[in-house]
Amino acid sequence: MKIAPYDEDGYHMDHPRGTVSFNYLLMGGEPEKLENFRYILGRQEGDFRMPRHRHTFEQIRLPLVGDMNLGEQGVLHEGEIGYFPEGQTYGPQDDPLGTPKQLQLVLQFGGAAGLGMAAARGRGPAAQRDGEAPRRERREIKFPRPRYQSVLIMNPVHFNWLPVAGAPGVERKFFGSFTERAFWIEHVKVGSGAQWTSATDEGRRLIVALSGTATVDGTAIGRLAALQVEAGETLKVDATEEMVFFIVGLPPVQVPTVPSDQFDIVTSDGGIEFENPRKRAAREAAEKTTV
């Protein structure tokens, strides 16, 4: 188990656009494996703009301060949970800097397509130490065709708190399980003075405290502390002040026996493709003609 208390001084200007600072909460540290991941806090430091684009990996976003403009797909409001499926195009984004500055939880991880996180953009803390990110050559990369038709937005306010069996004072909101990987998203609330003991063999759990104070394995934690709990490990939480956890469960990736052909081959320098407006216009024109 990893316990990472929140470091308010841990932000670094580490976004390719130069207008978002990153605070690295948890890093998979296993880029060669399909289960690699990156969990960050992203704080907007200037006006943010991004063309329509898609990724080879999965993303889950939770705006903690301010909203996120998704372009044609609407707005991800503060407190809502956004699931950005691998291969799903979204944008263009246009977010002027707010007061206070926008702040988001962002989890990126390899999806059911089996492409992992190795091809993902982002320099990471190692690049901060080395001074710069290595340049990547453009090459042919597989992009998964999206399993869903859009970004999925979940509003936690509209879900019910349900009691957790055998754990007085503990409640849960379950938001769903997605793709063949069956990763899941939930909130767990541990009331003041209550204890939550939990273990599962289903997969790794990545947990961030959204509010409250507690003790985990003898370590005091507060808001925005992050926990990495491996499959089979037991998590024991003693809440001193009501604590709400944001939890993403990540089972292992299973590669199909018969390889999938549901990919597009794209020339890129990493796991992100920016949409070409001319190609899009030509494709939409062709679609109208066929209809």
Tab-separated table of C-alpha atoms in Angstrom:
chain	number	residue	atom	x	y	z
A	1	MET	CA	0.000	0.000	0.000
A	2	LYS	CA	1.146	3.516	-0.780
A	3	ILE	CA	0.034	6.526	1.250
A	4	ALA	CA	0.774	9.936	-0.277
A	5	PRO	CA	-0.246	12.957	1.844
A	6	TYR	CA	-1.159	16.043	-0.141
A	7	ASP	CA	1.768	18.378	-0.831
A	8	GLU	CA	0.453	21.868	-1.588
A	9	ASP	CA	3.929	22.837	-2.821
A	10	GLY	CA	4.141	19.886	-5.218
A	11	TYR	CA	2.966	21.634	-8.393
A	12	HIS	CA	5.223	21.815	-11.466
A	13	MET	CA	4.669	23.388	-14.880
A	14	ASP	CA	4.608	20.109	-16.761
A	15	HIS	CA	1.827	20.302	-19.379
A	16	PRO	CA	2.758	20.446	-23.095
A	17	ARG	CA	0.571	23.560	-23.506
A	18	GLY	CA	2.369	25.373	-20.693
A	19	THR	CA	-0.777	26.594	-18.932
A	20	VAL	CA	-1.413	23.766	-16.424
A	21	SER	CA	0.742	22.771	-13.456
A	22	PHE	CA	0.818	19.141	-12.319
A	23	ASN	CA	0.952	17.714	-8.816
A	24	TYR	CA	1.801	14.017	-9.140
A	25	LEU	CA	-0.198	12.050	-6.582
A	26	LEU	CA	0.540	8.483	-7.688
A	27	MET	CA	2.541	7.022	-10.571
A	28	GLY	CA	2.336	3.453	-11.818
A	29	GLY	CA	6.072	3.191	-12.324
A	30	GLU	CA	5.542	0.316	-14.753
A	31	PRO	CA	5.422	1.812	-18.280
A	32	GLU	CA	6.086	-1.558	-19.901
A	33	LYS	CA	2.933	-3.063	-18.350
A	34	LEU	CA	-0.648	-2.694	-19.532
A	35	GLU	CA	-1.675	-1.674	-15.992
A	36	ASN	CA	0.487	1.472	-15.910
A	37	PHE	CA	-1.244	4.668	-14.763
A	38	ARG	CA	-0.711	8.295	-13.788
A	39	TYR	CA	-2.749	10.184	-11.175
A	40	ILE	CA	-2.339	13.937	-10.950
A	41	LEU	CA	-3.873	17.154	-9.718
A	42	GLY	CA	-3.953	19.644	-12.571
A	43	ARG	CA	-4.145	23.328	-11.692
A	44	GLN	CA	-4.827	25.839	-14.443
A	45	GLU	CA	-2.281	28.661	-14.496
A	46	GLY	CA	-3.437	30.551	-17.602
A	47	ASP	CA	-6.052	30.550	-20.354
A	48	PHE	CA	-6.271	26.968	-21.640
A	49	ARG	CA	-7.053	25.981	-25.216
A	50	MET	CA	-6.855	22.570	-26.828
A	51	PRO	CA	-8.020	21.415	-30.289
A	52	ARG	CA	-10.267	18.393	-30.724
A	53	HIS	CA	-8.200	15.322	-29.930
A	54	ARG	CA	-8.224	11.741	-28.707
A	55	HIS	CA	-5.939	9.481	-26.665
A	56	THR	CA	-4.783	5.874	-26.764
A	57	PHE	CA	-5.495	5.595	-23.026
A	58	GLU	CA	-8.405	6.066	-20.602
A	59	GLN	CA	-9.021	9.222	-18.573
A	60	ILE	CA	-11.193	9.996	-15.558
A	61	ARG	CA	-11.536	13.646	-14.512
A	62	LEU	CA	-13.104	15.237	-11.445
A	63	PRO	CA	-13.115	19.056	-11.347
A	64	LEU	CA	-12.590	20.144	-7.734
A	65	VAL	CA	-12.575	23.891	-8.435
A	66	GLY	CA	-14.284	25.340	-11.520
A	67	ASP	CA	-15.722	23.719	-14.638
A	68	MET	CA	-14.107	22.114	-17.688
A	69	ASN	CA	-15.232	23.033	-21.188
A	70	LEU	CA	-15.482	19.940	-23.410
A	71	GLY	CA	-16.281	21.842	-26.597
A	72	GLU	CA	-18.982	20.137	-28.624
A	73	GLN	CA	-19.682	17.692	-25.798
A	74	GLY	CA	-20.737	20.305	-23.277
A	75	VAL	CA	-19.337	21.191	-19.869
A	76	LEU	CA	-17.976	19.001	-17.086
A	77	HIS	CA	-19.088	20.936	-14.026
A	78	GLU	CA	-17.330	21.198	-10.684
A	79	GLY	CA	-17.995	18.026	-8.677
A	80	GLU	CA	-19.070	15.940	-11.677
A	81	ILE	CA	-17.118	12.886	-12.825
A	82	GLY	CA	-16.077	12.628	-16.459
A	83	TYR	CA	-15.000	9.388	-18.116
A	84	PHE	CA	-13.067	10.023	-21.338
A	85	PRO	CA	-12.878	6.640	-23.116
A	86	GLU	CA	-9.753	5.640	-24.994
A	87	GLY	CA	-10.089	6.677	-28.623
A	88	GLN	CA	-12.959	9.119	-27.937
A	89	THR	CA	-12.510	12.519	-29.620
A	90	TYR	CA	-13.534	15.599	-27.627
A	91	GLY	CA	-13.036	19.370	-27.739
A	92	PRO	CA	-12.159	21.943	-28.848
A	93	GLN	CA	-11.537	23.247	-25.331
A	94	ASP	CA	-11.456	26.921	-24.434
A	95	ASP	CA	-11.169	27.627	-20.692
A	96	PRO	CA	-10.214	31.156	-19.589
A	97	LEU	CA	-8.372	31.217	-16.265
A	98	GLY	CA	-10.811	31.498	-13.377
A	99	THR	CA	-10.683	32.955	-9.884
A	100	PRO	CA	-9.925	30.830	-7.961
A	101	LYS	CA	-7.830	28.792	-10.367
A	102	GLN	CA	-9.438	25.661	-11.807
A	103	LEU	CA	-8.259	22.439	-10.148
A	104	GLN	CA	-8.906	18.872	-11.365
A	105	LEU	CA	-8.182	15.313	-10.398
A	106	VAL	CA	-7.005	13.496	-13.530
A	107	LEU	CA	-6.403	9.747	-13.730
A	108	GLN	CA	-4.903	8.289	-16.915
A	109	PHE	CA	-4.474	4.539	-17.375
A	110	GLY	CA	-4.219	1.818	-19.974
A	111	GLY	CA	-7.551	0.574	-21.262
A	112	ALA	CA	-9.129	-2.651	-22.442
A	113	ALA	CA	-7.617	-2.168	-25.918
A	114	GLY	CA	-4.311	-3.314	-24.431
A	115	LEU	CA	-2.213	-0.311	-25.460
A	116	GLY	CA	-1.144	0.623	-21.938
A	117	MET	CA	0.290	4.022	-21.040
A	118	ALA	CA	3.750	3.734	-22.598
A	119	ALA	CA	2.796	5.832	-25.622
A	120	ALA	CA	1.114	8.576	-23.605
A	121	ARG	CA	2.248	12.171	-23.726
A	122	GLY	CA	3.293	13.984	-20.607
A	123	ARG	CA	6.770	14.504	-19.306
A	124	GLY	CA	6.346	13.277	-15.759
A	125	PRO	CA	8.426	14.027	-12.643
A	126	ALA	CA	11.536	12.375	-14.105
A	127	ALA	CA	11.624	15.006	-16.839
A	128	GLN	CA	11.481	17.704	-14.184
A	129	ARG	CA	14.620	16.257	-12.644
A	130	ASP	CA	16.355	15.867	-15.996
A	131	GLY	CA	15.422	19.363	-17.142
A	132	GLU	CA	13.549	18.484	-20.327
A	133	ALA	CA	11.423	15.853	-21.988
A	134	PRO	CA	12.913	13.627	-24.687
A	135	ARG	CA	11.717	14.340	-28.220
A	136	ARG	CA	9.742	11.532	-29.791
A	137	GLU	CA	9.841	10.507	-33.408
A	138	ARG	CA	6.578	10.379	-35.328
A	139	ARG	CA	5.577	6.831	-36.173
A	140	GLU	CA	2.548	4.702	-36.886
A	141	ILE	CA	0.502	4.184	-33.704
A	142	LYS	CA	-2.704	2.232	-33.118
A	143	PHE	CA	-5.631	4.245	-31.779
A	144	PRO	CA	-8.608	2.263	-30.432
A	145	ARG	CA	-12.006	2.978	-31.916
A	146	PRO	CA	-14.199	4.311	-29.084
A	147	ARG	CA	-16.448	1.887	-27.251
A	148	TYR	CA	-18.867	4.676	-26.299
A	149	GLN	CA	-20.431	7.440	-28.377
A	150	SER	CA	-19.344	10.313	-26.164
A	151	VAL	CA	-17.614	11.392	-22.996
A	152	LEU	CA	-19.631	10.005	-20.059
A	153	ILE	CA	-20.563	12.546	-17.369
A	154	MET	CA	-21.779	11.415	-13.943
A	155	ASN	CA	-23.366	13.739	-11.384
A	156	PRO	CA	-22.705	12.298	-7.894
A	157	VAL	CA	-25.443	14.489	-6.379
A	158	HIS	CA	-28.052	12.417	-8.227
A	159	PHE	CA	-26.823	9.096	-6.782
A	160	ASN	CA	-27.917	7.606	-3.452
A	161	TRP	CA	-25.727	6.852	-0.461
A	162	LEU	CA	-26.268	3.197	0.454
A	163	PRO	CA	-25.039	1.508	3.658
A	164	VAL	CA	-21.990	-0.763	3.480
A	165	ALA	CA	-22.840	-4.118	5.066
A	166	GLY	CA	-21.031	-4.825	8.319
A	167	ALA	CA	-19.598	-1.293	8.560
A	168	PRO	CA	-21.728	1.005	10.751
A	169	GLY	CA	-21.341	4.643	9.743
A	170	VAL	CA	-19.972	3.794	6.269
A	171	GLU	CA	-21.907	4.477	3.046
A	172	ARG	CA	-21.211	4.074	-0.653
A	173	LYS	CA	-22.212	5.625	-3.987
A	174	PHE	CA	-21.476	3.337	-6.943
A	175	PHE	CA	-21.247	5.143	-10.281
A	176	GLY	CA	-20.615	2.243	-12.615
A	177	SER	CA	-18.288	-0.325	-14.117
A	178	PHE	CA	-16.955	0.136	-17.639
A	179	THR	CA	-15.503	-1.804	-20.614
A	180	GLU	CA	-14.229	-5.380	-20.676
A	181	ARG	CA	-11.667	-4.374	-18.068
A	182	ALA	CA	-14.598	-3.761	-15.682
A	183	PHE	CA	-12.907	-0.865	-13.906
A	184	TRP	CA	-15.246	0.849	-11.488
A	185	ILE	CA	-15.845	4.282	-9.972
A	186	GLU	CA	-17.363	4.964	-6.551
A	187	HIS	CA	-17.491	7.209	-3.493
A	188	VAL	CA	-17.173	5.845	0.030
A	189	LYS	CA	-18.093	7.989	3.053
A	190	VAL	CA	-16.723	7.071	6.482
A	191	GLY	CA	-18.539	8.919	9.264
A	192	SER	CA	-16.748	10.670	12.110
A	193	GLY	CA	-15.570	8.025	14.582
A	194	ALA	CA	-16.428	5.175	12.210
A	195	GLN	CA	-14.057	2.506	10.943
A	196	TRP	CA	-13.916	1.059	7.438
A	197	THR	CA	-12.000	-2.144	6.773
A	198	SER	CA	-11.995	-3.243	3.151
A	199	ALA	CA	-10.219	-5.704	0.871
A	200	THR	CA	-10.879	-7.014	-2.624
A	201	ASP	CA	-9.188	-9.375	-5.030
A	202	GLU	CA	-10.808	-7.680	-8.031
A	203	GLY	CA	-7.968	-5.251	-8.671
A	204	ARG	CA	-5.866	-2.302	-7.568
A	205	ARG	CA	-7.723	0.625	-5.985
A	206	LEU	CA	-6.620	4.235	-6.426
A	207	ILE	CA	-8.192	6.420	-3.744
A	208	VAL	CA	-8.212	10.169	-3.110
A	209	ALA	CA	-9.709	11.806	-0.022
A	210	LEU	CA	-12.111	14.571	-1.050
A	211	SER	CA	-12.779	15.784	2.485
A	212	GLY	CA	-12.262	14.997	6.165
A	213	THR	CA	-9.460	13.528	8.278
A	214	ALA	CA	-8.589	9.954	9.189
A	215	THR	CA	-5.837	7.525	10.091
A	216	VAL	CA	-4.714	4.815	7.658
A	217	ASP	CA	-2.181	2.254	8.896
A	218	GLY	CA	-1.138	4.674	11.604
A	219	THR	CA	-0.656	7.570	9.165
A	220	ALA	CA	-2.833	10.653	9.537
A	221	ILE	CA	-4.348	11.805	6.246
A	222	GLY	CA	-6.521	14.704	5.163
A	223	ARG	CA	-8.082	16.212	2.081
A	224	LEU	CA	-6.412	15.219	-1.243
A	225	ALA	CA	-4.284	12.496	0.287
A	226	ALA	CA	-3.893	9.602	-2.160
A	227	LEU	CA	-3.822	5.862	-1.498
A	228	GLN	CA	-2.776	2.983	-3.736
A	229	VAL	CA	-4.163	-0.317	-2.455
A	230	GLU	CA	-3.210	-3.465	-4.338
A	231	ALA	CA	-5.516	-6.433	-4.918
A	232	GLY	CA	-5.678	-8.557	-1.781
A	233	GLU	CA	-4.409	-5.808	0.527
A	234	THR	CA	-6.567	-4.754	3.452
A	235	LEU	CA	-7.369	-1.074	3.873
A	236	LYS	CA	-8.244	0.058	7.395
A	237	VAL	CA	-9.546	3.607	7.869
A	238	ASP	CA	-10.355	5.258	11.201
A	239	ALA	CA	-12.149	8.538	10.511
A	240	THR	CA	-11.610	11.365	12.982
A	241	GLU	CA	-13.757	13.711	10.876
A	242	GLU	CA	-16.223	12.474	8.253
A	243	MET	CA	-14.164	11.505	5.210
A	244	VAL	CA	-15.336	11.048	1.627
A	245	PHE	CA	-13.146	8.971	-0.687
A	246	PHE	CA	-13.117	9.012	-4.505
A	247	ILE	CA	-12.209	5.497	-5.621
A	248	VAL	CA	-11.293	3.990	-8.982
A	249	GLY	CA	-10.796	0.228	-9.090
A	250	LEU	CA	-8.494	-1.133	-11.789
A	251	PRO	CA	-8.628	-4.888	-12.485
A	252	PRO	CA	-5.834	-6.351	-14.646
A	253	VAL	CA	-6.080	-5.870	-18.405
A	254	GLN	CA	-7.024	-9.031	-20.286
A	255	VAL	CA	-5.889	-9.322	-23.896
A	256	PRO	CA	-8.364	-11.209	-26.140
A	257	THR	CA	-7.372	-14.590	-27.521
A	258	VAL	CA	-8.228	-13.381	-31.024
A	259	PRO	CA	-6.579	-9.967	-31.578
A	260	SER	CA	-8.997	-7.113	-32.199
A	261	ASP	CA	-8.994	-5.222	-35.491
A	262	GLN	CA	-10.902	-2.253	-34.043
A	263	PHE	CA	-8.064	0.243	-34.373
A	264	ASP	CA	-7.127	3.188	-36.560
A	265	ILE	CA	-3.487	3.529	-37.637
A	266	VAL	CA	-2.313	7.093	-37.035
A	267	THR	CA	1.042	8.776	-37.542
A	268	SER	CA	1.850	10.498	-34.257
A	269	ASP	CA	4.665	11.141	-31.790
A	270	GLY	CA	2.718	9.674	-28.871
A	271	GLY	CA	-0.631	8.613	-27.480
A	272	ILE	CA	-2.540	11.727	-28.540
A	273	GLU	CA	-3.890	12.724	-31.968
A	274	PHE	CA	-5.089	16.231	-32.759
A	275	GLU	CA	-7.909	16.262	-35.281
A	276	ASN	CA	-7.193	17.665	-38.722
A	277	PRO	CA	-10.074	20.085	-39.546
A	278	ARG	CA	-9.779	19.452	-43.290
A	279	LYS	CA	-9.954	15.703	-42.882
A	280	ARG	CA	-12.922	16.069	-40.581
A	281	ALA	CA	-14.784	18.303	-43.044
A	282	ALA	CA	-14.125	15.820	-45.854
A	283	ARG	CA	-15.327	12.919	-43.721
A	284	GLU	CA	-18.528	14.723	-42.691
A	285	ALA	CA	-19.202	15.667	-46.322
A	286	ALA	CA	-18.761	12.051	-47.375
A	287	GLU	CA	-21.113	10.879	-44.598
A	288	LYS	CA	-23.811	13.329	-45.743
A	289	THR	CA	-23.438	12.074	-49.320
A	290	THR	CA	-23.874	8.438	-48.311
A	291	VAL	CA	-26.956	9.283	-46.227
